[in-house]
Every structure is written in structure tokens, then in C-alpha cells.
Amino acid sequence: MLSDTQAIAVTVGNVNEAPAITSNLGGATAAITVAENTTAVTQVTAVDVDAATTLSYLITGADADKFTINASGALSFITVPNFEAAPTDANGDGVYDVIVEVSDGTLTDTQAIAVTVGNVNEAPAITSNLGGATAAITVAENATTAVTQVTAADVDTPTTLTYSIVGADAALFDIDINTGVLSFKNAPNFEDKLDAGADNVYNVDVVVTDDGMLSDTQAIAVTVGNVNEAPAITSNLGGATAAITVAENATTAVTQVTAADVDTPTTLTYSIVGADAALFDIDINTGVLSFKNAPNFEDKLDAGADNVYNVDVVVTDDGMLSDTQAIAITVSDVDEASTGGVNISTYITRAGDADLTATNTIVDPDAKTGNAPYQWQSKIGSNWVDIAGATSSILANQTGITARVTSSYNDVGGLHNFTSAETVFVGISGNDSLNGTSGVDVILGLGGEDFLNGGIGDDTMLGSYGDDTYIVSDAGDVVTENVGEGFDLVIATIDHTLADNIEMLALELGNINGTGNALDNMLFGNSGDNVLNGAAGSDTMMGGSGEDMLNGGLGNDTMLGSYGDDTYIVSDAGDVVTENVGEGFDLVIANIDHTLADNVEMLALGVGNLKGTGNALNNLMFGNNDNNVLNGAGGSDTMTGGAGADTFTYNNASESGLGVLSDVITDFTNGIDKLDFSGIDAISGTAGSTFLAIQSGVATTNSAVAGQLYYYYDGANTVVEGTVDNIAGADFQVTLIGHQTFVAQDIVL
């Protein structure tokens, strides 16, 4: 168990050893799967036991040209691989083969890497509307709800894309989740802005999502464009048709057509067409529709001749869009006032009976039914009763009856009854006393001496045979008498002119007037102031106690004014004026030469070269504008010649007194008027003796010689005086108003 020991120093020498790849589990091969769309593959790492060794990497192999590796061993694709693209590896199997070699400068290690590109889910991409994050679309209002179809692409197949919307106005849209069809829920209206911005730009975000919940979004601004919309007629309940009824005759107005147009501003224009358009007018601006002439139900002018007038009203906007309403205008029948009436128009009277004839002049534009032109009635007590069978225009052989005539018919206004304005009273053949009503009466006396009183109203009275008396109290009363039917009297309470063949007129109380006819009438006034005019014939007129005017007219008339200051108009040489003493201060207006009757104070001459002569009274006498001859006769007269060359005559020295009892001439004009003393015997008792020329002076201061004429001024007047005897002093005087300077022709000696 013996030993020996040797200490041996063994030195280990360094030998270069090859580096060893450690990445991807090391080894000669490795398999790697990388996601598409990125270039990074792997980080190749290696170890080398030899310290301070620098390692370098390179790649070889079938697909080395597709890769790159940097100095630190980072392996990557040169081009980003795409799973969905066709494989670009050498054998086209989608596995890229590359050999990675690590070297320490001498020794190497290699690893064959099989790189498989794995599929990665990629987000879809919206491709419609030019794609992109935003899009702008314009759609027209109203026409449709469709906006667009959103489309998207997704490289991952198969995959299901789902569409949805969000955004400010998303609630107003729908989108088909499968097809991407985007639409408004309701067709948009430019005039009704519902978008959040109220500017007709609707904002919606469309989102497309794949199975992997990846998505793309496009913000779409949908602008709603304005489209010209047709106006809409709103009047008469709107709609394509309307029915209106208007009453005939009253007016041309039919309706005012109104329309609405959502497009503003716009101008609406109204026009008409249709079967009956030519009968209408329409205001192009206001839409007022009217007949050109008021329609008449009875005169059917419409095309259908049925009183339904058809007209199409058209309203048109600025863009020439329009709406039409067919209006059927029915003209309704209105109860129109009738004209005319039923009247008792003529009468035939005999001594014992009368025939009555009626006339029906009723005209009614409306159609009549149940027309009864005539129905005669008689009055029984206070009731009117139809006379059986009396339905013709003539009611014959009537006596002792009160009658009237009626007519009736129906039309659109119902029953219409007409009654004659006249009530006829037919007397009997004897003496009647017939009194009318307050209406229009016809009173027929027949034979006998009848008393006919029309009463109030416009009455017609026919006394017929016999001496009849009429009471006239209305201006419309008519009295009729035929030749040879008696000596008749009218008692009038109003102004009245006698009808033909009536002989007498008596005026009742009041200041009323009466006029005669061509007969020799008797006219009687009353206590009032009456005007009596005899007209033709030789009339007898008595004025009564008022201040009356009596005009005889033609014929030889007898006029008695009686009490009161009366005026007479004398036009015929045979006229006789009678006034009694103390019956007033009376005037005659003469249209012929005239001499005042006794007790008449004044005379006025009418037109023409007339002569007037006074009476024994102190007369007032007036000429006219022509050449008159005035003779005062007895009394202290005042004479006015008027215009013209007038002659004032004296036939006896007693015709003018002295001083205040002398005649007065108010308007003597030198060289024109004349004083005619040739009718006076200048020397009393010597017929035909004449005066010497007039001279200035006063008879009482000259010798008392007959046949002298003098004149002198007495204050403002001129006195002409004469002597007819040989006794000193004047025997007559004439006073001329104003100072007169006589020439030879002024005095007729």
C-alpha cells in the first residue's frame, strides 16, 4: 500500500468552438408562424463558448430573397406578407423556407426555419360614396326615402358584414343591417326641417362591422334639396272636386278659390277652363270666381242645360306646377217677384145690370202650377165668397152685387194669391146710395137718381142713367157720365175738374178749386178761398164767402163772387160779373175790352191793346205793356197805364172831381201818353165844343171863361183842370204824379 506522488501540471489549451443557435428552441430546424401584415419574423440568437467572439448572421435558402436579417439577428420579411394574397414562396405552399447561419468568423451554426404566414382578422373598409371618413350626399325632398347604399370591402373571407348608424340625426334614418341600404324613415320635406341643426343637412354616421367586431365608420352629411312642389287648392274643402250652390239673380259672386304652396316666396296665378268657363271670370291674383252675368234659373246657359255650371279652376305657381279643382256650381231657383196683377179693367153698364171684365197681367219668371187666372167673388156680409163657375174674365149681367176678382197659382215660393185692387159695387135699376171702401172702388149706379161716394182711395164712379150725385174726396177719383145720362152733380172735397157730361160742381169746405168742362156748368164755391174755372161753355159760377178767383174761360159766363175780396178773369164779351154792395174789394182781370160792373173796385187789363172802363166807384185801374185806353168813368179813380202809349179818356166833366176827389194818373209820360178831353163838351150845353190849348195857370185866378184848360204844379204833382161854364173856378181836375211839361200831342182837345 506503498505510493508515489507526482504533481503534474496539465494545461488545457483553448480550441475555437463553433457557435450554437439557441433561438426557436435551437436545433437544426425551427417552425415559426407569423401574423400577416407585419414584417417581423423572429430574433435569431446564438451562443459561443469562446469569449470575446463576434457573431454574424446571414440567410440562405429557397426563399432567402424574401427576407432580411440584421447584425443582431433580427429576421424580417422585406415586404409585408398578406395571407389573402397569392403565396410568393418558392414552392407556392405559403411556407417560406430560409436558413439562418450564425458565424464566429470561422465556425458556423445553421438553423433551417420554416416561416408560415398566419391569417389575421382585418377591419372592413367602407367603399361607397368614394369611401373615406366622410361623405356628402344630396337628395331631393319628398320624392323618396332612399338615400344611398353603403358598401364595404373586407379582405377576410368568408366574413359577415353588419351595418348600423349613429349620429345626431340617426333616429330619422333606417339602414338595412345586411345590405347597407340607408333611407329616411319618412320622405324628407325641405320646408319642414327636422335635422338637429335645422339647416336641412342631416348628419348620420354609418358603421360597418365584421365578424371579428372590427369596423369602419363613414360620417355622411345628407343634404335635402328643395324641389318645386305643386300648389294645393284649399278652398271648398280642397280636393279634386267641389260643389257649390248659388242663388239665381242676386249676385255674380261664386267663391274665392284659395291655395297653399309650401314653396315661399312664390306667386300663384288662377285661371279657368272647362265646359262653362266662358260664362265666368276669375281674378288671376285673388282667385275670386264670379259669373260674368248674374245667373238666371229660368234661363239655363250651362252646357248641360241643367243649371249645373262646370268650371275647372287651375292654380299655377312660378315653376308652372299646378293644381286643379273641378267645381260644379248649381244655380238654385229663387222665388222671384211677379209683376202685374189681376184687375177689373172695363165695365159695361145698362139701366138694369152691368158686365164686368177682368184682365190678368201677372208675369212670374218662375214656373207656375195649379194656375187659376180668374175667380170672381161676391161679398156676403163681411165675407168674400167664390161665385160658382165664375172663372172666366167676364162676369155678366150683374145687379145689386159687391164683387171682386182673384187669381192664384203655385211656384217655387209656394202659393201666390192675387186680388183685384178694385172692389166693384153694382147698384140696381132704382135710386141707389152706394158708398165705397177705403181702397180702390168701382161704383156703378145703373138707372135711377143715384148717390155715389167713393170714400178714401182712387175710385171710379159711373152713375149711368138719372140725375146722379158724386162725392169726390181723392185726387185719383174718376167720375164718368155718358151723353144724355141726366143732370149730374159732383160734390168735391178736393181740387176737382169736371169730367165730360157732368153739369154741376160744388166745393165742400176748405181752400179748394174747381174747374168745369165744355158744358154750360154751374160751379159753386164755399166759405174758403176758391178758384173756379169755367173752361169752355157758358158757365154760372158762385164763389161763396171767401176770397175767390172766378175764371169764366170760353163762353158767355156769369160770375158771382159774393162775399170776400174776389178776382174775376173776363175773356169773353158775354161774360157777366156780379157783385153786390158790401161784398168785398174786387178785381177784374180782363183779356178783352171791359167795363167794370157795379160794385167792382179794380180792373187790370191782360195782354194786348185793350180798353178799360171803370164804374161809379173810386176805381183802381191798371193797363199793361201795350197801348191801352183807360176811362175811369165816375168816382175818384187812380189809373196806371203801364208801359206803352196809353190814353186816359174823359167823356164828361163829372168823371173827375176837384182836389182830393180828382182822378190820379200815376205814370203819365210826356210825348207818349195822352190825356183825351175830346169827349167833354168844353162849353156846357154846347154839344161838340172843344177846349182851347192847355196853358199854365190856375182857373180860379183867371177870368171865368168856359172851354179853358190849365195846368200847374201842386207840390211834387201836376194838376190839370178845366172849365165848362162861365163861373170862375175849375169844374174838374186830374192829378198827374210828377211834374209834367206838356207838348201839343199830349192833350187831345
Coordinates of N, CA, C and O in Angstrom, one line a residue, residues 512-652:
I512 N -160.2 125.1 -51.7 CA -160.0 124.2 -52.8 C -160.6 124.8 -54.1 O -161.3 125.8 -54.1
N513 N -160.2 124.2 -55.2 CA -160.5 124.8 -56.5 C -161.3 123.8 -57.4 O -161.3 122.6 -57.3
G514 N -162.1 124.4 -58.3 CA -162.9 123.7 -59.2 C -162.9 124.2 -60.6 O -162.8 125.4 -60.9
T515 N -162.9 123.2 -61.5 CA -162.8 123.5 -63.0 C -164.0 122.8 -63.7 O -164.2 121.6 -63.4
G516 N -164.6 123.5 -64.6 CA -165.7 123.0 -65.4 C -165.2 122.2 -66.6 O -164.0 121.9 -66.7
N517 N -166.1 122.0 -67.5 CA -165.8 121.3 -68.7 C -166.4 122.0 -69.9 O -166.6 123.2 -69.8
A518 N -166.7 121.4 -71.0 CA -167.2 122.1 -72.2 C -168.7 122.4 -72.1 O -169.2 123.1 -73.0
L519 N -169.3 121.9 -71.1 CA -170.8 122.1 -70.9 C -171.0 123.5 -70.3 O -170.0 124.1 -69.8
D520 N -172.2 123.9 -70.3 CA -172.6 125.1 -69.5 C -172.8 124.7 -68.1 O -173.8 124.2 -67.6
N521 N -171.7 124.8 -67.3 CA -171.6 124.3 -66.0 C -172.2 125.3 -65.0 O -172.2 126.5 -65.2
M522 N -172.5 124.7 -63.8 CA -172.8 125.5 -62.6 C -171.7 125.1 -61.6 O -171.6 123.9 -61.2
L523 N -170.9 126.1 -61.2 CA -169.8 125.9 -60.3 C -170.1 126.7 -59.0 O -170.3 127.9 -59.1
F524 N -170.0 126.0 -57.8 CA -170.3 126.6 -56.6 C -169.1 126.5 -55.7 O -168.5 125.4 -55.4
G525 N -168.6 127.6 -55.2 CA -167.5 127.6 -54.2 C -168.1 127.4 -52.8 O -169.2 127.0 -52.6
N526 N -167.2 127.7 -51.8 CA -167.6 127.5 -50.4 C -167.2 128.7 -49.6 O -166.9 129.8 -50.1
S527 N -167.1 128.6 -48.3 CA -166.7 129.7 -47.5 C -165.2 130.0 -47.5 O -164.7 130.9 -46.9
G528 N -164.4 129.1 -48.1 CA -163.0 129.3 -48.2 C -162.6 130.1 -49.4 O -163.5 130.7 -50.1
D529 N -161.3 130.2 -49.7 CA -160.8 130.9 -50.8 C -160.7 129.9 -52.0 O -159.8 129.1 -52.0
N530 N -161.6 130.1 -53.0 CA -161.7 129.1 -54.0 C -161.2 129.7 -55.4 O -161.3 130.9 -55.6
V531 N -160.8 128.8 -56.3 CA -160.5 129.2 -57.7 C -161.5 128.4 -58.5 O -161.5 127.2 -58.5
L532 N -162.4 129.1 -59.2 CA -163.4 128.5 -60.1 C -163.0 128.8 -61.5 O -162.9 130.0 -61.9
N533 N -162.9 127.8 -62.3 CA -162.5 128.0 -63.7 C -163.6 127.3 -64.6 O -163.8 126.1 -64.5
G534 N -164.3 128.1 -65.3 CA -165.4 127.6 -66.1 C -165.0 126.8 -67.3 O -165.8 126.0 -67.8
A535 N -163.8 126.9 -67.8 CA -163.3 126.3 -69.0 C -164.3 126.7 -70.2 O -164.7 127.8 -70.2
A536 N -164.6 125.8 -71.0 CA -165.5 126.1 -72.1 C -166.9 126.1 -71.7 O -167.3 125.7 -70.6
G537 N -167.8 126.6 -72.5 CA -169.2 126.7 -72.2 C -169.6 128.0 -71.5 O -168.7 128.7 -71.1
S538 N -170.9 128.2 -71.5 CA -171.4 129.4 -70.8 C -171.7 129.0 -69.4 O -172.8 128.4 -69.1
D539 N -170.8 129.3 -68.5 CA -170.9 128.8 -67.1 C -171.5 129.8 -66.2 O -171.4 131.0 -66.4
T540 N -172.1 129.3 -65.1 CA -172.5 130.1 -64.0 C -171.7 129.7 -62.8 O -171.7 128.5 -62.4
M541 N -171.0 130.7 -62.2 CA -170.1 130.4 -61.1 C -170.5 131.3 -59.9 O -170.6 132.5 -60.0
M542 N -170.5 130.7 -58.7 CA -170.8 131.4 -57.5 C -169.7 131.1 -56.5 O -169.4 129.9 -56.1
G543 N -169.0 132.2 -56.1 CA -167.8 132.0 -55.3 C -168.0 131.7 -53.8 O -167.1 131.1 -53.2
G544 N -169.0 132.1 -53.2 CA -169.2 131.9 -51.8 C -168.6 133.1 -51.0 O -168.3 134.1 -51.6
S545 N -168.3 132.9 -49.8 CA -167.9 134.0 -48.9 C -166.4 134.2 -48.8 O -165.9 135.1 -48.1
G546 N -165.6 133.4 -49.4 CA -164.1 133.6 -49.3 C -163.6 134.5 -50.4 O -164.3 135.2 -51.1
E547 N -162.3 134.6 -50.4 CA -161.6 135.5 -51.4 C -161.3 134.6 -52.6 O -160.3 133.9 -52.7
D548 N -162.2 134.6 -53.6 CA -162.3 133.7 -54.6 C -161.7 134.3 -55.9 O -161.7 135.5 -56.1
M549 N -161.2 133.4 -56.8 CA -160.9 133.7 -58.2 C -161.8 133.0 -59.1 O -161.9 131.8 -59.0
L550 N -162.6 133.8 -60.0 CA -163.5 133.2 -60.9 C -163.0 133.5 -62.3 O -162.9 134.6 -62.7
N551 N -162.8 132.4 -63.0 CA -162.3 132.5 -64.4 C -163.3 131.9 -65.3 O -163.5 130.6 -65.3
G552 N -164.0 132.7 -66.1 CA -165.0 132.2 -66.9 C -164.6 131.3 -68.0 O -165.2 130.4 -68.5
G553 N -163.4 131.6 -68.5 CA -162.9 130.8 -69.7 C -163.6 131.2 -70.9 O -164.1 132.3 -71.1
L554 N -163.8 130.2 -71.8 CA -164.5 130.4 -73.0 C -166.0 130.5 -72.7 O -166.5 129.9 -71.8
G555 N -166.7 131.1 -73.6 CA -168.2 131.2 -73.4 C -168.6 132.4 -72.7 O -167.9 133.1 -72.1
N556 N -170.0 132.6 -72.7 CA -170.6 133.7 -72.0 C -170.9 133.3 -70.6 O -171.9 132.6 -70.4
D557 N -170.0 133.7 -69.7 CA -170.1 133.2 -68.3 C -170.7 134.2 -67.4 O -170.5 135.4 -67.6
T558 N -171.4 133.7 -66.4 CA -171.9 134.6 -65.3 C -171.2 134.2 -64.0 O -171.1 133.1 -63.6
M559 N -170.5 135.3 -63.5 CA -169.7 135.0 -62.3 C -170.2 135.9 -61.1 O -170.3 137.1 -61.3
L560 N -170.4 135.2 -60.0 CA -170.9 135.9 -58.8 C -169.9 135.6 -57.7 O -169.9 134.5 -57.1
G561 N -169.0 136.5 -57.3 CA -168.0 136.2 -56.3 C -168.6 136.2 -54.9 O -168.1 135.6 -54.0
S562 N -169.6 137.0 -54.7 CA -170.3 137.1 -53.4 C -169.3 137.7 -52.4 O -168.5 138.5 -52.7
Y563 N -169.4 137.3 -51.2 CA -168.6 138.0 -50.1 C -167.2 137.6 -50.3 O -166.8 136.6 -50.8
G564 N -166.3 138.6 -49.8 CA -164.9 138.4 -49.9 C -164.3 139.2 -51.0 O -165.0 139.7 -51.9
D565 N -163.0 139.4 -50.9 CA -162.3 140.2 -52.0 C -162.0 139.2 -53.2 O -161.1 138.4 -53.1
D566 N -162.8 139.3 -54.2 CA -162.8 138.3 -55.3 C -162.0 138.8 -56.5 O -162.0 140.1 -56.7
T567 N -161.5 137.9 -57.3 CA -160.9 138.2 -58.5 C -161.6 137.5 -59.7 O -161.9 136.3 -59.6
Y568 N -161.9 138.3 -60.7 CA -162.6 137.7 -61.9 C -161.6 137.8 -63.1 O -160.9 138.8 -63.3
I569 N -161.7 136.7 -63.9 CA -160.9 136.8 -65.2 C -162.0 136.8 -66.3 O -162.8 135.8 -66.4
V570 N -162.0 137.8 -67.0 CA -163.0 138.0 -68.1 C -162.3 137.8 -69.4 O -161.3 138.5 -69.7
S571 N -162.8 136.9 -70.2 CA -162.2 136.6 -71.5 C -163.2 136.6 -72.7 O -162.8 136.4 -73.8
D572 N -164.4 136.9 -72.4 CA -165.4 136.9 -73.4 C -166.3 138.1 -73.2 O -166.7 138.4 -72.1
A573 N -166.7 138.6 -74.4 CA -167.6 139.8 -74.3 C -168.9 139.6 -73.6 O -169.5 140.5 -73.1
G574 N -169.3 138.3 -73.6 CA -170.6 138.0 -73.0 C -170.5 137.7 -71.5 O -171.5 137.3 -70.9
D575 N -169.3 137.7 -70.9 CA -169.1 137.4 -69.5 C -169.8 138.5 -68.7 O -169.7 139.7 -69.0
V576 N -170.4 138.1 -67.6 CA -171.1 139.0 -66.7 C -170.6 138.8 -65.3 O -170.5 137.7 -64.8
V577 N -170.1 139.9 -64.7 CA -169.6 139.8 -63.4 C -170.6 140.5 -62.5 O -171.0 141.7 -62.8
T578 N -171.0 139.9 -61.4 CA -172.0 140.4 -60.5 C -171.4 140.5 -59.1 O -170.9 139.5 -58.5
E579 N -171.4 141.7 -58.5 CA -171.1 141.9 -57.1 C -172.1 142.8 -56.5 O -172.6 143.7 -57.1
N580 N -172.5 142.5 -55.3 CA -173.5 143.3 -54.6 C -172.8 144.2 -53.6 O -171.6 144.1 -53.3
V581 N -173.5 145.2 -53.2 CA -172.9 146.2 -52.3 C -172.4 145.5 -51.0 O -173.1 144.6 -50.5
G582 N -171.2 145.9 -50.7 CA -170.6 145.4 -49.4 C -170.1 144.0 -49.5 O -169.9 143.4 -48.4
E583 N -169.8 143.5 -50.7 CA -169.4 142.1 -50.8 C -167.8 142.0 -51.0 O -167.4 141.1 -51.6
G584 N -167.1 143.0 -50.6 CA -165.7 143.0 -50.7 C -165.1 144.0 -51.7 O -165.8 144.7 -52.3
F585 N -163.7 143.9 -51.8 CA -163.0 144.8 -52.7 C -162.5 143.9 -53.8 O -161.6 143.1 -53.6
D586 N -163.1 144.0 -55.0 CA -163.0 143.0 -56.0 C -162.2 143.5 -57.2 O -162.1 144.7 -57.5
L587 N -161.6 142.6 -57.9 CA -160.7 142.9 -59.1 C -161.2 142.1 -60.3 O -161.5 140.9 -60.2
V588 N -161.2 142.8 -61.4 CA -161.5 142.1 -62.7 C -160.1 142.1 -63.5 O -159.6 143.2 -63.7
I589 N -159.7 141.0 -64.0 CA -158.6 140.9 -64.9 C -159.2 140.6 -66.2 O -159.7 139.5 -66.5
A590 N -159.1 141.6 -67.2 CA -159.8 141.4 -68.4 C -158.8 141.2 -69.6 O -157.8 141.9 -69.7
N591 N -159.1 140.2 -70.3 CA -158.4 139.8 -71.5 C -159.0 140.4 -72.8 O -158.6 140.1 -73.9
I592 N -160.0 141.2 -72.6 CA -160.7 141.9 -73.7 C -161.0 143.3 -73.2 O -160.8 143.6 -72.0
D593 N -161.6 144.1 -74.1 CA -162.1 145.4 -73.6 C -163.2 145.2 -72.6 O -164.0 144.3 -72.7
H594 N -163.1 145.9 -71.5 CA -164.1 145.6 -70.4 C -164.5 146.9 -69.6 O -163.6 147.8 -69.4
T595 N -165.7 146.9 -69.2 CA -166.3 147.9 -68.4 C -166.7 147.3 -67.1 O -167.4 146.3 -67.1
L596 N -166.2 147.8 -66.0 CA -166.4 147.3 -64.7 C -167.9 147.3 -64.4 O -168.6 148.3 -64.6
A597 N -168.5 146.2 -63.9 CA -169.8 146.1 -63.4 C -169.9 146.9 -62.1 O -168.9 147.2 -61.4
D598 N -171.1 147.2 -61.6 CA -171.3 147.8 -60.4 C -170.7 147.0 -59.2 O -170.6 145.8 -59.3
N599 N -170.2 147.8 -58.3 CA -169.7 147.2 -57.0 C -168.4 146.4 -57.2 O -168.0 145.7 -56.3
V600 N -167.7 146.6 -58.3 CA -166.4 146.0 -58.5 C -165.4 147.2 -58.5 O -165.6 148.2 -59.3
E601 N -164.4 147.1 -57.7 CA -163.5 148.2 -57.5 C -162.3 148.3 -58.4 O -161.8 149.4 -58.7
M602 N -161.7 147.2 -58.9 CA -160.4 147.2 -59.6 C -160.6 146.5 -61.0 O -161.3 145.6 -61.1
L603 N -159.7 147.1 -61.9 CA -159.6 146.5 -63.2 C -158.2 146.4 -63.6 O -157.5 147.4 -63.5
A604 N -157.8 145.3 -64.1 CA -156.4 145.1 -64.7 C -156.6 144.5 -66.0 O -157.3 143.5 -66.2
L605 N -155.9 145.1 -67.0 CA -156.0 144.6 -68.4 C -154.9 143.6 -68.7 O -153.8 143.7 -68.3
G606 N -155.3 142.5 -69.4 CA -154.4 141.5 -69.8 C -153.6 142.0 -71.0 O -153.4 143.2 -71.2
V607 N -153.1 141.0 -71.7 CA -152.1 141.3 -72.8 C -152.9 141.9 -74.0 O -154.0 141.4 -74.3
G608 N -152.3 142.9 -74.6 CA -152.9 143.5 -75.9 C -153.3 144.9 -75.7 O -153.3 145.5 -74.6
N609 N -153.7 145.6 -76.8 CA -154.1 146.9 -76.9 C -155.6 147.0 -76.4 O -156.5 146.9 -77.3
L610 N -155.8 147.0 -75.2 CA -157.2 146.9 -74.6 C -157.7 148.2 -74.0 O -156.9 149.1 -73.7
K611 N -159.0 148.3 -73.9 CA -159.6 149.4 -73.3 C -160.4 149.0 -72.0 O -161.1 148.0 -72.0
G612 N -160.1 149.8 -71.0 CA -160.8 149.5 -69.8 C -161.6 150.7 -69.3 O -161.1 151.9 -69.3
T613 N -162.8 150.4 -68.7 CA -163.7 151.5 -68.3 C -164.1 151.2 -66.9 O -164.5 150.0 -66.6
G614 N -164.1 152.2 -66.0 CA -164.5 152.0 -64.6 C -166.0 152.1 -64.5 O -166.8 152.1 -65.4
N615 N -166.4 152.3 -63.2 CA -167.8 152.5 -62.8 C -167.9 153.7 -61.9 O -167.0 154.5 -61.9
A616 N -169.0 153.8 -61.2 CA -169.2 155.0 -60.3 C -168.3 154.9 -59.1 O -168.3 155.9 -58.3
L617 N -167.7 153.8 -58.8 CA -166.8 153.7 -57.6 C -165.5 154.4 -57.8 O -165.1 154.7 -59.0
N618 N -164.8 154.6 -56.7 CA -163.4 155.0 -56.8 C -162.5 153.9 -57.3 O -162.0 153.1 -56.4
N619 N -162.3 153.7 -58.5 CA -161.7 152.5 -59.1 C -160.2 152.7 -59.1 O -159.6 153.7 -59.2
L620 N -159.5 151.5 -59.0 CA -158.1 151.3 -59.3 C -158.0 150.6 -60.6 O -158.6 149.5 -60.8
M621 N -157.3 151.2 -61.6 CA -157.3 150.6 -62.9 C -155.8 150.5 -63.4 O -155.0 151.5 -63.2
F622 N -155.5 149.4 -64.0 CA -154.1 149.1 -64.5 C -154.1 148.7 -65.9 O -154.9 147.8 -66.3
G623 N -153.3 149.4 -66.7 CA -153.0 148.9 -68.1 C -152.0 147.8 -68.1 O -151.7 147.1 -67.1
N624 N -151.5 147.6 -69.3 CA -150.4 146.5 -69.4 C -149.2 147.1 -70.2 O -149.0 148.3 -70.2
N625 N -148.4 146.3 -70.8 CA -147.3 146.8 -71.5 C -147.6 147.3 -72.9 O -146.7 147.6 -73.7
D626 N -148.9 147.2 -73.3 CA -149.3 147.6 -74.6 C -149.9 148.9 -74.6 O -149.9 149.6 -73.5
N627 N -150.6 149.4 -75.7 CA -151.2 150.7 -75.7 C -152.7 150.6 -75.3 O -153.5 150.1 -76.0
N628 N -152.9 151.1 -74.1 CA -154.3 150.9 -73.5 C -155.0 152.3 -73.5 O -154.4 153.4 -73.6
V629 N -156.4 152.1 -73.4 CA -157.2 153.3 -73.3 C -157.9 153.1 -71.9 O -158.6 152.0 -71.7
L630 N -157.8 154.0 -71.0 CA -158.4 153.8 -69.7 C -159.3 155.0 -69.5 O -159.0 156.2 -69.7
N631 N -160.6 154.7 -69.0 CA -161.6 155.7 -68.7 C -162.1 155.3 -67.3 O -162.7 154.3 -67.1
G632 N -161.9 156.2 -66.4 CA -162.3 155.9 -65.0 C -163.8 156.0 -64.8 O -164.3 155.5 -63.8
A633 N -164.6 156.7 -65.7 CA -166.0 156.9 -65.5 C -166.2 157.7 -64.3 O -165.4 158.6 -63.9
G634 N -167.2 157.4 -63.5 CA -167.5 158.2 -62.3 C -166.5 157.8 -61.1 O -165.7 156.9 -61.2
G635 N -166.5 158.6 -60.1 CA -165.7 158.3 -58.9 C -164.3 158.9 -59.0 O -163.9 159.5 -60.1
S636 N -163.6 158.8 -57.9 CA -162.2 159.3 -57.9 C -161.3 158.2 -58.2 O -161.0 157.4 -57.3
D637 N -160.9 158.1 -59.4 CA -160.2 156.9 -59.8 C -158.7 157.1 -59.8 O -158.2 158.2 -60.1
T638 N -157.9 156.0 -59.6 CA -156.5 156.0 -59.7 C -156.1 155.1 -60.9 O -156.4 153.9 -60.9
M639 N -155.4 155.6 -61.9 CA -155.1 154.9 -63.1 C -153.6 154.8 -63.3 O -152.9 155.8 -63.2
T640 N -153.2 153.6 -63.7 CA -151.8 153.4 -64.0 C -151.8 152.7 -65.4 O -152.3 151.6 -65.6
G641 N -151.2 153.4 -66.4 CA -151.2 152.9 -67.7 C -150.3 151.7 -68.0 O -150.5 150.9 -68.9
G642 N -149.1 151.7 -67.3 CA -148.1 150.7 -67.6 C -147.3 151.2 -68.8 O -147.4 152.3 -69.3
A643 N -146.4 150.3 -69.2 CA -145.6 150.6 -70.4 C -146.5 150.8 -71.6 O -147.6 150.3 -71.6
G644 N -146.0 151.4 -72.7 CA -146.8 151.6 -73.9 C -147.4 153.0 -73.9 O -147.3 153.8 -73.0
A645 N -148.0 153.3 -75.0 CA -148.6 154.6 -75.3 C -150.0 154.6 -74.8 O -150.9 154.1 -75.6
D646 N -150.3 155.1 -73.7 CA -151.7 154.9 -73.1 C -152.4 156.2 -73.2 O -151.9 157.3 -73.2
T647 N -153.7 156.1 -73.3 CA -154.6 157.2 -73.4 C -155.6 157.2 -72.3 O -156.3 156.2 -72.1
F648 N -155.7 158.3 -71.6 CA -156.7 158.4 -70.5 C -157.8 159.3 -70.9 O -157.6 160.5 -71.2
T649 N -159.0 158.8 -71.0 CA -160.1 159.5 -71.7 C -161.1 160.0 -70.6 O -161.3 159.3 -69.6
Y650 N -161.7 161.1 -71.0 CA -162.8 161.7 -70.2 C -164.0 162.0 -71.1 O -163.8 162.7 -72.2
N651 N -165.2 161.6 -70.8 CA -166.4 161.9 -71.6 C -167.3 162.9 -70.9 O -168.3 163.3 -71.6
N652 N -167.0 163.3 -69.7 CA -167.9 164.2 -69.0 C -167.1 164.8 -67.9 O -166.3 164.2 -67.3

